[in-house]
Amino acid sequence: MRGHIRKRYKDSWSIILDLGYQIVPETGQQKRVQKWFTVKGTKRDAERKLTELLHNLHHGEYVEPSKVTVGKWLSEWLETAIKPPNKRLRTYETYKSVIERHLKPTLGHVRLQQLKPTDLKRYYNESSLSPTTLEQHHIVLHSAMKAAQLQGLVQRNVASLVIGKPHRPEGREDVLKHCWEVEEARQFIAAAKEQGPQPAAFYTLALDSGARKGELCGVQWKDINLDTGEISFVRQLIKPGPSPVFGPLKNGESRTISIAPETVALLRKQKAHQAELKLANRTHYHDHGLVFAKEWEHLKRHGDTLGHPLQMNNIGQHEYLRLIRAAGVRPIKFHGLRHTCATLLLQAGVPIKVVQERLGHKWIEITLNIYAHALPSMQQDAAAKLAALLHI
């Protein structure tokens, strides 16, 4: 492969790459193939560009020039590589929200091949979003740019070259911030019981089981054995609405755990309450078999119907927040109920393996890393018990 430079006019140069010959299918004849590039600047600038192009061609790193923008590529990548069945629906909807609401409005106009690490760094620095959210945005950008590189649209993944990528705070600090003490948990449960059978059962089960929000919203009566006090988590709610979408659990494995007699009693009351609601509204209640479903107070938007799944995204902003205020406890995020469950279990001396299985963590290392703050008290308790045996 050869190339040469031709002056166009002052401070403008044409680079012509001779790529050899190719056969024209229609005629069977050979045709000379050339690529033309324009460089603004000095002849030396043009020579450097020519050297770079030849190097890329010889090493198979040449990328065909394109006017495709970041926004256009993100949309194409989302629909071809992320949309189900390629990825889970929850992943697709999360990525779509990030792309449409944040990435396209700020970076979408930039040509894909002209995107630089400094563009991404500037986006992170100028954003008012939390480090946790920006880390998610970086993951989306990194995946999209990696796909563009594999398809020969760009030479490199600029997201991997960003210095000082956004990172969420250390997990332990976040857990400590969003974790109640025993008395706070008791006050919260008492406040939930004042609000009726469904809030009482829902939030007590959340603290008892350590289940995720989507798992709680997806549990059905057939998953609970009230006689043995066992509950199976086999699905999670992915998308609420008239035609709800359910999917597998986060780690893909179902789990069955035992729950406290007090929680079972609250679930019995909820079942009786729900049965009365169904009987009184036979023509309006859309029964999906859910333990927790929309009641009259949840019907605030057009299309809301009795029996539909709870609006997961609104639980933390409305009912849950009101209960926290009524209980007079420290505000923690909904996921903090899961943290509280795990921490109190460990502090009570429950083996880490049992806590792992209860939470549904695939690996025990995950449980150890997240809840390491609770382990020192376990070590102290173990030392005291061993001392009582050895030193009479």
mmCIF file of C-alpha atoms in Angstrom:
data_model
loop_
_atom_site.group_PDB
_atom_site.id
_atom_site.type_symbol
_atom_site.label_atom_id
_atom_site.label_comp_id
_atom_site.label_asym_id
_atom_site.label_seq_id
_atom_site.Cartn_x
_atom_site.Cartn_y
_atom_site.Cartn_z
ATOM 1 C CA MET A 1 0.000 0.000 0.000
ATOM 2 C CA ARG A 2 1.264 3.407 -0.916
ATOM 3 C CA GLY A 3 0.202 6.975 -0.396
ATOM 4 C CA HIS A 4 1.150 10.470 -1.434
ATOM 5 C CA ILE A 5 0.299 14.059 -0.587
ATOM 6 C CA ARG A 6 -1.093 16.701 -2.910
ATOM 7 C CA LYS A 7 -1.472 20.376 -2.043
ATOM 8 C CA ARG A 8 -5.008 21.709 -2.462
ATOM 9 C CA TYR A 9 -4.472 25.329 -1.474
ATOM 10 C CA LYS A 10 -2.838 27.211 1.386
ATOM 11 C CA ASP A 11 -2.826 25.162 4.608
ATOM 12 C CA SER A 12 -4.903 22.397 3.035
ATOM 13 C CA TRP A 13 -3.592 19.047 1.795
ATOM 14 C CA SER A 14 -5.050 15.940 0.215
ATOM 15 C CA ILE A 15 -3.779 12.519 1.185
ATOM 16 C CA ILE A 16 -4.332 9.811 -1.410
ATOM 17 C CA LEU A 17 -3.975 6.209 -0.333
ATOM 18 C CA ASP A 18 -3.526 3.643 -3.081
ATOM 19 C CA LEU A 19 -5.232 0.464 -1.855
ATOM 20 C CA GLY A 20 -4.509 -1.575 -4.972
ATOM 21 C CA TYR A 21 -7.121 -3.166 -7.236
ATOM 22 C CA GLN A 22 -10.364 -4.996 -6.702
ATOM 23 C CA ILE A 23 -12.620 -6.968 -9.054
ATOM 24 C CA VAL A 24 -15.921 -5.339 -10.029
ATOM 25 C CA PRO A 25 -18.512 -8.162 -9.727
ATOM 26 C CA GLU A 26 -20.737 -6.838 -12.516
ATOM 27 C CA THR A 27 -17.973 -6.635 -15.152
ATOM 28 C CA GLY A 28 -15.268 -8.909 -13.804
ATOM 29 C CA GLN A 29 -12.712 -6.179 -14.486
ATOM 30 C CA GLN A 30 -10.162 -4.737 -12.112
ATOM 31 C CA LYS A 31 -10.698 -1.310 -10.594
ATOM 32 C CA ARG A 32 -8.136 0.827 -8.857
ATOM 33 C CA VAL A 33 -9.161 1.714 -5.295
ATOM 34 C CA GLN A 34 -8.080 4.945 -3.642
ATOM 35 C CA LYS A 35 -9.007 6.737 -0.445
ATOM 36 C CA TRP A 36 -8.808 10.510 -0.158
ATOM 37 C CA PHE A 37 -8.389 12.465 3.063
ATOM 38 C CA THR A 38 -8.161 16.186 3.718
ATOM 39 C CA VAL A 39 -5.756 17.634 6.288
ATOM 40 C CA LYS A 40 -5.746 21.230 7.457
ATOM 41 C CA GLY A 41 -2.342 22.586 8.463
ATOM 42 C CA THR A 42 1.238 22.345 7.272
ATOM 43 C CA LYS A 43 2.803 19.827 4.949
ATOM 44 C CA ARG A 44 4.419 18.245 7.991
ATOM 45 C CA ASP A 45 0.969 17.724 9.535
ATOM 46 C CA ALA A 46 -0.140 15.984 6.337
ATOM 47 C CA GLU A 47 2.972 13.776 6.340
ATOM 48 C CA ARG A 48 2.316 12.707 9.927
ATOM 49 C CA LYS A 49 -1.268 11.846 9.048
ATOM 50 C CA LEU A 50 -0.113 9.852 6.024
ATOM 51 C CA THR A 51 2.316 7.872 8.196
ATOM 52 C CA GLU A 52 -0.453 7.162 10.706
ATOM 53 C CA LEU A 53 -2.856 5.969 8.014
ATOM 54 C CA LEU A 54 -0.282 3.680 6.424
ATOM 55 C CA HIS A 55 0.628 2.243 9.808
ATOM 56 C CA ASN A 56 -3.045 1.500 10.560
ATOM 57 C CA LEU A 57 -3.545 -0.126 7.166
ATOM 58 C CA HIS A 58 -0.520 -2.385 7.532
ATOM 59 C CA HIS A 59 -1.592 -3.474 11.041
ATOM 60 C CA GLY A 60 -5.260 -3.987 10.235
ATOM 61 C CA GLU A 61 -6.291 -0.999 12.363
ATOM 62 C CA TYR A 62 -7.639 1.183 9.600
ATOM 63 C CA VAL A 63 -11.146 2.510 10.229
ATOM 64 C CA GLU A 64 -13.306 3.724 7.410
ATOM 65 C CA PRO A 65 -14.182 7.425 7.952
ATOM 66 C CA SER A 66 -17.756 7.861 9.088
ATOM 67 C CA LYS A 67 -20.101 10.679 10.073
ATOM 68 C CA VAL A 68 -22.041 8.475 12.489
ATOM 69 C CA THR A 69 -22.684 10.334 15.734
ATOM 70 C CA VAL A 70 -22.458 9.014 19.274
ATOM 71 C CA GLY A 71 -26.227 9.350 19.615
ATOM 72 C CA LYS A 72 -26.952 7.356 16.470
ATOM 73 C CA TRP A 73 -24.544 4.594 17.465
ATOM 74 C CA LEU A 74 -25.936 4.365 21.013
ATOM 75 C CA SER A 75 -29.459 3.938 19.645
ATOM 76 C CA GLU A 76 -28.372 1.287 17.139
ATOM 77 C CA TRP A 77 -26.309 -0.587 19.728
ATOM 78 C CA LEU A 78 -29.175 -0.488 22.224
ATOM 79 C CA GLU A 79 -31.643 -2.046 19.793
ATOM 80 C CA THR A 80 -29.326 -4.646 18.265
ATOM 81 C CA ALA A 81 -27.163 -5.739 21.204
ATOM 82 C CA ILE A 82 -29.084 -4.960 24.392
ATOM 83 C CA LYS A 83 -32.774 -5.323 23.557
ATOM 84 C CA PRO A 84 -34.258 -8.674 24.669
ATOM 85 C CA PRO A 85 -33.595 -11.506 24.122
ATOM 86 C CA ASN A 86 -29.955 -10.360 24.094
ATOM 87 C CA LYS A 87 -30.205 -8.943 27.626
ATOM 88 C CA ARG A 88 -32.863 -8.898 30.315
ATOM 89 C CA LEU A 89 -35.721 -6.412 29.955
ATOM 90 C CA ARG A 90 -34.663 -4.589 33.144
ATOM 91 C CA THR A 91 -31.162 -4.074 31.716
ATOM 92 C CA TYR A 92 -32.564 -2.825 28.420
ATOM 93 C CA GLU A 93 -34.899 -0.335 30.082
ATOM 94 C CA THR A 94 -32.150 0.938 32.381
ATOM 95 C CA TYR A 95 -29.718 1.425 29.486
ATOM 96 C CA LYS A 96 -32.406 3.083 27.382
ATOM 97 C CA SER A 97 -33.201 5.541 30.154
ATOM 98 C CA VAL A 98 -29.519 6.420 30.610
ATOM 99 C CA ILE A 99 -29.011 6.887 26.868
ATOM 100 C CA GLU A 100 -32.172 8.885 26.144
ATOM 101 C CA ARG A 101 -32.182 11.078 29.247
ATOM 102 C CA HIS A 102 -28.495 11.738 29.728
ATOM 103 C CA LEU A 103 -25.980 10.532 27.133
ATOM 104 C CA LYS A 104 -27.685 11.597 23.901
ATOM 105 C CA PRO A 105 -28.586 15.122 25.062
ATOM 106 C CA THR A 106 -24.978 15.832 26.099
ATOM 107 C CA LEU A 107 -22.773 13.660 23.873
ATOM 108 C CA GLY A 108 -25.118 12.551 21.090
ATOM 109 C CA HIS A 109 -24.097 15.279 18.617
ATOM 110 C CA VAL A 110 -20.391 14.332 18.674
ATOM 111 C CA ARG A 111 -19.128 12.198 15.812
ATOM 112 C CA LEU A 112 -18.323 8.736 17.085
ATOM 113 C CA GLN A 113 -14.823 8.762 15.608
ATOM 114 C CA GLN A 114 -14.077 12.170 17.125
ATOM 115 C CA LEU A 115 -15.121 11.314 20.680
ATOM 116 C CA LYS A 116 -12.208 11.750 23.090
ATOM 117 C CA PRO A 117 -11.572 10.612 26.671
ATOM 118 C CA THR A 118 -11.612 14.278 27.698
ATOM 119 C CA ASP A 119 -15.202 14.569 26.395
ATOM 120 C CA LEU A 120 -16.307 11.830 28.773
ATOM 121 C CA LYS A 121 -14.283 13.248 31.652
ATOM 122 C CA ARG A 122 -15.872 16.670 31.118
ATOM 123 C CA TYR A 123 -19.325 15.057 31.117
ATOM 124 C CA TYR A 124 -18.623 13.371 34.465
ATOM 125 C CA ASN A 125 -17.097 16.506 36.022
ATOM 126 C CA GLU A 126 -19.917 18.824 34.978
ATOM 127 C CA SER A 127 -22.724 16.466 35.982
ATOM 128 C CA SER A 128 -24.645 16.927 39.236
ATOM 129 C CA LEU A 129 -25.468 13.216 39.386
ATOM 130 C CA SER A 130 -24.115 10.961 42.131
ATOM 131 C CA PRO A 131 -20.881 8.960 41.648
ATOM 132 C CA THR A 132 -22.955 5.754 41.747
ATOM 133 C CA THR A 133 -25.155 6.956 38.875
ATOM 134 C CA LEU A 134 -22.186 8.219 36.850
ATOM 135 C CA GLU A 135 -20.440 4.879 37.301
ATOM 136 C CA GLN A 136 -23.486 3.282 35.686
ATOM 137 C CA HIS A 137 -23.281 5.784 32.793
ATOM 138 C CA HIS A 138 -19.606 4.937 32.322
ATOM 139 C CA ILE A 139 -20.429 1.225 32.178
ATOM 140 C CA VAL A 140 -22.969 1.904 29.409
ATOM 141 C CA LEU A 141 -20.506 4.049 27.449
ATOM 142 C CA HIS A 142 -17.682 1.549 27.880
ATOM 143 C CA SER A 143 -19.841 -1.321 26.599
ATOM 144 C CA ALA A 144 -21.124 0.698 23.633
ATOM 145 C CA MET A 145 -17.642 1.895 22.624
ATOM 146 C CA LYS A 146 -16.220 -1.606 22.962
ATOM 147 C CA ALA A 147 -18.890 -2.845 20.563
ATOM 148 C CA ALA A 148 -18.058 -0.004 18.152
ATOM 149 C CA GLN A 149 -14.390 -0.983 18.256
ATOM 150 C CA LEU A 150 -15.167 -4.642 17.589
ATOM 151 C CA GLN A 151 -17.255 -3.635 14.581
ATOM 152 C CA GLY A 152 -14.450 -1.527 13.155
ATOM 153 C CA LEU A 153 -16.214 1.812 13.637
ATOM 154 C CA VAL A 154 -13.518 3.268 15.904
ATOM 155 C CA GLN A 155 -9.860 2.467 16.475
ATOM 156 C CA ARG A 156 -10.041 2.371 20.265
ATOM 157 C CA ASN A 157 -12.416 2.352 23.181
ATOM 158 C CA VAL A 158 -12.040 5.894 24.507
ATOM 159 C CA ALA A 159 -14.070 5.051 27.638
ATOM 160 C CA SER A 160 -11.250 2.759 28.767
ATOM 161 C CA LEU A 161 -8.798 5.664 28.527
ATOM 162 C CA VAL A 162 -10.628 8.010 30.896
ATOM 163 C CA ILE A 163 -8.451 8.993 33.859
ATOM 164 C CA GLY A 164 -10.349 9.108 37.127
ATOM 165 C CA LYS A 165 -13.434 7.152 36.152
ATOM 166 C CA PRO A 166 -16.487 7.710 38.403
ATOM 167 C CA HIS A 167 -16.822 5.169 41.199
ATOM 168 C CA ARG A 168 -19.549 4.584 43.706
ATOM 169 C CA PRO A 169 -18.598 5.034 47.386
ATOM 170 C CA GLU A 170 -17.150 2.052 49.179
ATOM 171 C CA GLY A 171 -19.910 -0.486 49.805
ATOM 172 C CA ARG A 172 -19.301 -0.699 53.555
ATOM 173 C CA GLU A 173 -19.815 3.038 54.090
ATOM 174 C CA ASP A 174 -23.040 2.933 52.096
ATOM 175 C CA VAL A 175 -24.328 -0.020 54.128
ATOM 176 C CA LEU A 176 -23.561 1.684 57.437
ATOM 177 C CA LYS A 177 -25.334 4.831 56.284
ATOM 178 C CA HIS A 178 -28.444 2.906 55.251
ATOM 179 C CA CYS A 179 -28.809 0.479 58.134
ATOM 180 C CA TRP A 180 -31.024 0.741 61.229
ATOM 181 C CA GLU A 181 -30.344 -0.328 64.774
ATOM 182 C CA VAL A 182 -32.759 -2.800 66.396
ATOM 183 C CA GLU A 183 -34.883 -0.124 68.066
ATOM 184 C CA GLU A 184 -35.270 1.824 64.826
ATOM 185 C CA ALA A 185 -36.413 -1.302 62.994
ATOM 186 C CA ARG A 186 -38.971 -1.987 65.717
ATOM 187 C CA GLN A 187 -40.321 1.564 65.550
ATOM 188 C CA PHE A 188 -40.645 1.303 61.778
ATOM 189 C CA ILE A 189 -42.568 -1.990 61.952
ATOM 190 C CA ALA A 190 -44.898 -0.486 64.552
ATOM 191 C CA ALA A 191 -45.597 2.453 62.219
ATOM 192 C CA ALA A 192 -46.240 0.071 59.293
ATOM 193 C CA LYS A 193 -48.758 -1.905 61.350
ATOM 194 C CA GLU A 194 -50.732 1.304 61.947
ATOM 195 C CA GLN A 195 -51.217 1.735 58.178
ATOM 196 C CA GLY A 196 -53.153 -1.459 57.534
ATOM 197 C CA PRO A 197 -52.675 -5.172 56.723
ATOM 198 C CA GLN A 198 -50.740 -4.749 53.461
ATOM 199 C CA PRO A 199 -48.084 -2.238 54.644
ATOM 200 C CA ALA A 200 -47.711 -4.223 57.872
ATOM 201 C CA ALA A 201 -47.043 -7.491 56.033
ATOM 202 C CA PHE A 202 -45.001 -5.946 53.212
ATOM 203 C CA TYR A 203 -42.460 -4.066 55.315
ATOM 204 C CA THR A 204 -42.227 -6.693 58.034
ATOM 205 C CA LEU A 205 -41.485 -9.328 55.399
ATOM 206 C CA ALA A 206 -38.897 -6.988 53.847
ATOM 207 C CA LEU A 207 -37.018 -6.742 57.157
ATOM 208 C CA ASP A 208 -37.531 -10.421 58.008
ATOM 209 C CA SER A 209 -36.431 -11.863 54.660
ATOM 210 C CA GLY A 210 -33.951 -9.282 53.371
ATOM 211 C CA ALA A 211 -35.590 -9.673 49.963
ATOM 212 C CA ARG A 212 -35.071 -7.138 47.205
ATOM 213 C CA LYS A 213 -37.877 -4.765 46.220
ATOM 214 C CA GLY A 214 -38.586 -6.547 42.916
ATOM 215 C CA GLU A 215 -38.702 -9.919 44.691
ATOM 216 C CA LEU A 216 -41.245 -8.664 47.225
ATOM 217 C CA CYS A 217 -43.392 -7.169 44.477
ATOM 218 C CA GLY A 218 -43.256 -10.422 42.520
ATOM 219 C CA VAL A 219 -44.094 -12.929 45.276
ATOM 220 C CA GLN A 220 -47.392 -14.793 44.819
ATOM 221 C CA TRP A 221 -49.556 -16.627 47.329
ATOM 222 C CA LYS A 222 -48.575 -19.958 45.803
ATOM 223 C CA ASP A 223 -44.994 -19.219 46.888
ATOM 224 C CA ILE A 224 -45.904 -19.071 50.597
ATOM 225 C CA ASN A 225 -46.677 -21.977 52.924
ATOM 226 C CA LEU A 226 -48.339 -20.329 55.901
ATOM 227 C CA ASP A 227 -48.526 -23.648 57.772
ATOM 228 C CA THR A 228 -44.772 -24.276 57.715
ATOM 229 C CA GLY A 229 -43.758 -20.606 57.724
ATOM 230 C CA GLU A 230 -41.763 -20.847 54.499
ATOM 231 C CA ILE A 231 -41.600 -18.528 51.519
ATOM 232 C CA SER A 232 -39.999 -19.146 48.135
ATOM 233 C CA PHE A 233 -38.613 -16.333 46.017
ATOM 234 C CA VAL A 234 -38.737 -17.592 42.439
ATOM 235 C CA ARG A 235 -39.325 -14.441 40.384
ATOM 236 C CA GLN A 236 -39.042 -10.689 40.494
ATOM 237 C CA LEU A 237 -41.289 -8.011 39.059
ATOM 238 C CA ILE A 238 -39.572 -6.433 36.067
ATOM 239 C CA LYS A 239 -42.286 -4.143 34.786
ATOM 240 C CA PRO A 240 -45.603 -3.281 36.482
ATOM 241 C CA GLY A 241 -48.792 -2.251 34.716
ATOM 242 C CA PRO A 242 -51.813 -3.941 33.122
ATOM 243 C CA SER A 243 -49.585 -6.607 31.550
ATOM 244 C CA PRO A 244 -46.859 -7.062 34.151
ATOM 245 C CA VAL A 245 -43.553 -8.643 33.217
ATOM 246 C CA PHE A 246 -41.840 -11.008 35.632
ATOM 247 C CA GLY A 247 -38.340 -12.404 35.324
ATOM 248 C CA PRO A 248 -35.809 -14.605 37.109
ATOM 249 C CA LEU A 249 -34.081 -13.455 40.266
ATOM 250 C CA LYS A 250 -30.882 -11.433 40.089
ATOM 251 C CA ASN A 251 -28.552 -14.422 40.395
ATOM 252 C CA GLY A 252 -30.905 -16.686 38.432
ATOM 253 C CA GLU A 253 -31.494 -19.052 41.365
ATOM 254 C CA SER A 254 -34.679 -19.319 43.442
ATOM 255 C CA ARG A 255 -34.481 -19.722 47.215
ATOM 256 C CA THR A 256 -36.756 -20.857 50.033
ATOM 257 C CA ILE A 257 -36.407 -19.453 53.547
ATOM 258 C CA SER A 258 -38.220 -19.649 56.869
ATOM 259 C CA ILE A 259 -39.923 -16.551 58.241
ATOM 260 C CA ALA A 260 -40.904 -15.555 61.762
ATOM 261 C CA PRO A 261 -44.295 -16.574 63.203
ATOM 262 C CA GLU A 262 -45.096 -12.870 63.645
ATOM 263 C CA THR A 263 -44.543 -12.318 59.916
ATOM 264 C CA VAL A 264 -46.723 -15.333 59.101
ATOM 265 C CA ALA A 265 -49.504 -13.889 61.265
ATOM 266 C CA LEU A 266 -49.344 -10.573 59.389
ATOM 267 C CA LEU A 267 -49.430 -12.409 56.058
ATOM 268 C CA ARG A 268 -52.556 -14.280 57.172
ATOM 269 C CA LYS A 269 -54.233 -10.948 57.956
ATOM 270 C CA GLN A 270 -53.143 -9.610 54.574
ATOM 271 C CA LYS A 271 -54.595 -12.660 52.809
ATOM 272 C CA ALA A 272 -57.939 -12.236 54.572
ATOM 273 C CA HIS A 273 -57.953 -8.494 53.868
ATOM 274 C CA GLN A 274 -57.160 -9.057 50.196
ATOM 275 C CA ALA A 275 -59.894 -11.690 49.915
ATOM 276 C CA GLU A 276 -62.439 -9.167 51.237
ATOM 277 C CA LEU A 277 -61.220 -6.579 48.752
ATOM 278 C CA LYS A 278 -61.563 -9.046 45.867
ATOM 279 C CA LEU A 279 -65.049 -10.100 46.974
ATOM 280 C CA ALA A 280 -66.255 -6.510 47.232
ATOM 281 C CA ASN A 281 -64.797 -5.579 43.838
ATOM 282 C CA ARG A 282 -65.199 -8.725 41.770
ATOM 283 C CA THR A 283 -65.604 -6.888 38.459
ATOM 284 C CA HIS A 284 -62.746 -4.438 39.083
ATOM 285 C CA TYR A 285 -60.068 -6.585 40.692
ATOM 286 C CA HIS A 286 -57.449 -7.940 38.276
ATOM 287 C CA ASP A 287 -56.003 -10.883 40.127
ATOM 288 C CA HIS A 288 -52.387 -11.803 39.308
ATOM 289 C CA GLY A 289 -52.068 -13.984 42.392
ATOM 290 C CA LEU A 290 -49.801 -11.408 44.024
ATOM 291 C CA VAL A 291 -49.393 -11.158 47.770
ATOM 292 C CA PHE A 292 -48.925 -7.396 47.505
ATOM 293 C CA ALA A 293 -50.967 -5.549 44.897
ATOM 294 C CA LYS A 294 -52.567 -2.173 44.274
ATOM 295 C CA GLU A 295 -55.419 -1.182 46.561
ATOM 296 C CA TRP A 296 -57.717 1.845 46.425
ATOM 297 C CA GLU A 297 -55.076 4.248 47.769
ATOM 298 C CA HIS A 298 -52.703 3.257 44.953
ATOM 299 C CA LEU A 299 -55.068 4.188 42.117
ATOM 300 C CA LYS A 300 -53.687 7.615 41.287
ATOM 301 C CA ARG A 301 -52.862 7.357 37.593
ATOM 302 C CA HIS A 302 -54.913 6.603 34.517
ATOM 303 C CA GLY A 303 -54.958 2.869 33.954
ATOM 304 C CA ASP A 304 -54.301 1.923 37.591
ATOM 305 C CA THR A 305 -56.498 -0.992 38.626
ATOM 306 C CA LEU A 306 -57.070 -3.001 41.775
ATOM 307 C CA GLY A 307 -54.834 -6.070 41.836
ATOM 308 C CA HIS A 308 -52.142 -4.722 39.537
ATOM 309 C CA PRO A 309 -48.530 -5.011 40.791
ATOM 310 C CA LEU A 310 -47.254 -2.242 43.047
ATOM 311 C CA GLN A 311 -45.432 0.631 41.350
ATOM 312 C CA MET A 312 -41.900 -0.301 42.438
ATOM 313 C CA ASN A 313 -40.273 3.026 41.605
ATOM 314 C CA ASN A 314 -42.760 4.927 43.761
ATOM 315 C CA ILE A 315 -42.522 2.811 46.908
ATOM 316 C CA GLY A 316 -39.450 4.615 48.228
ATOM 317 C CA GLN A 317 -40.674 8.087 47.336
ATOM 318 C CA HIS A 318 -44.204 7.904 48.788
ATOM 319 C CA GLU A 319 -45.503 5.240 51.176
ATOM 320 C CA TYR A 320 -42.106 4.195 52.517
ATOM 321 C CA LEU A 321 -41.026 7.782 53.175
ATOM 322 C CA ARG A 322 -44.288 8.538 54.992
ATOM 323 C CA LEU A 323 -43.748 5.515 57.234
ATOM 324 C CA ILE A 324 -40.235 6.638 58.077
ATOM 325 C CA ARG A 325 -41.540 10.032 59.117
ATOM 326 C CA ALA A 326 -44.353 8.487 61.130
ATOM 327 C CA ALA A 327 -41.877 6.187 62.910
ATOM 328 C CA GLY A 328 -39.478 9.046 63.629
ATOM 329 C CA VAL A 329 -36.432 7.064 62.503
ATOM 330 C CA ARG A 330 -33.426 7.930 60.371
ATOM 331 C CA PRO A 331 -34.243 7.991 56.630
ATOM 332 C CA ILE A 332 -32.583 5.140 54.774
ATOM 333 C CA LYS A 333 -33.167 3.938 51.226
ATOM 334 C CA PHE A 334 -35.488 0.984 50.684
ATOM 335 C CA HIS A 335 -32.523 -1.306 50.017
ATOM 336 C CA GLY A 336 -31.433 -0.404 53.537
ATOM 337 C CA LEU A 337 -34.122 -2.788 54.853
ATOM 338 C CA ARG A 338 -32.086 -5.571 53.257
ATOM 339 C CA HIS A 339 -28.894 -4.214 54.834
ATOM 340 C CA THR A 340 -30.630 -3.984 58.218
ATOM 341 C CA CYS A 341 -31.834 -7.581 57.997
ATOM 342 C CA ALA A 342 -28.363 -8.922 57.189
ATOM 343 C CA THR A 343 -26.572 -6.814 59.794
ATOM 344 C CA LEU A 344 -28.969 -7.724 62.621
ATOM 345 C CA LEU A 345 -28.734 -11.415 61.729
ATOM 346 C CA LEU A 346 -24.941 -11.350 61.831
ATOM 347 C CA GLN A 347 -24.907 -9.390 65.077
ATOM 348 C CA ALA A 348 -27.245 -12.028 66.532
ATOM 349 C CA GLY A 349 -24.670 -14.710 65.735
ATOM 350 C CA VAL A 350 -26.356 -16.269 62.700
ATOM 351 C CA PRO A 351 -23.685 -18.035 60.569
ATOM 352 C CA ILE A 352 -22.557 -16.077 57.522
ATOM 353 C CA LYS A 353 -23.480 -18.996 55.230
ATOM 354 C CA VAL A 354 -27.100 -18.879 56.426
ATOM 355 C CA VAL A 355 -27.232 -15.114 55.855
ATOM 356 C CA GLN A 356 -25.814 -15.577 52.351
ATOM 357 C CA GLU A 357 -28.519 -18.113 51.472
ATOM 358 C CA ARG A 358 -31.254 -15.945 52.975
ATOM 359 C CA LEU A 359 -30.216 -12.902 50.931
ATOM 360 C CA GLY A 360 -29.718 -14.891 47.747
ATOM 361 C CA HIS A 361 -26.084 -13.952 47.202
ATOM 362 C CA LYS A 362 -24.488 -16.321 44.714
ATOM 363 C CA TRP A 363 -21.094 -16.295 46.454
ATOM 364 C CA ILE A 364 -20.364 -16.029 50.176
ATOM 365 C CA GLU A 365 -17.586 -13.536 49.357
ATOM 366 C CA ILE A 366 -20.259 -11.028 48.344
ATOM 367 C CA THR A 367 -21.894 -11.287 51.772
ATOM 368 C CA LEU A 368 -18.527 -11.050 53.518
ATOM 369 C CA ASN A 369 -17.462 -7.968 51.573
ATOM 370 C CA ILE A 370 -20.735 -6.077 52.030
ATOM 371 C CA TYR A 371 -21.310 -6.869 55.690
ATOM 372 C CA ALA A 372 -17.761 -6.990 56.992
ATOM 373 C CA HIS A 373 -18.688 -4.261 59.509
ATOM 374 C CA ALA A 374 -20.783 -6.803 61.447
ATOM 375 C CA LEU A 375 -18.051 -9.455 61.646
ATOM 376 C CA PRO A 376 -15.849 -7.943 64.419
ATOM 377 C CA SER A 377 -18.683 -8.313 66.957
ATOM 378 C CA MET A 378 -19.033 -11.948 65.900
ATOM 379 C CA GLN A 379 -15.324 -12.502 66.484
ATOM 380 C CA GLN A 380 -15.574 -10.941 69.928
ATOM 381 C CA ASP A 381 -18.566 -13.119 70.796
ATOM 382 C CA ALA A 382 -16.732 -16.219 69.553
ATOM 383 C CA ALA A 383 -13.683 -15.340 71.662
ATOM 384 C CA ALA A 384 -15.856 -14.863 74.757
ATOM 385 C CA LYS A 385 -17.621 -18.192 74.244
ATOM 386 C CA LEU A 386 -14.352 -20.036 73.703
ATOM 387 C CA ALA A 387 -12.856 -18.399 76.778
ATOM 388 C CA ALA A 388 -15.793 -19.600 78.856
ATOM 389 C CA LEU A 389 -15.014 -23.160 77.736
ATOM 390 C CA LEU A 390 -11.248 -23.064 78.152
ATOM 391 C CA HIS A 391 -10.838 -20.941 81.285
ATOM 392 C CA ILE A 392 -12.993 -22.299 84.064
#
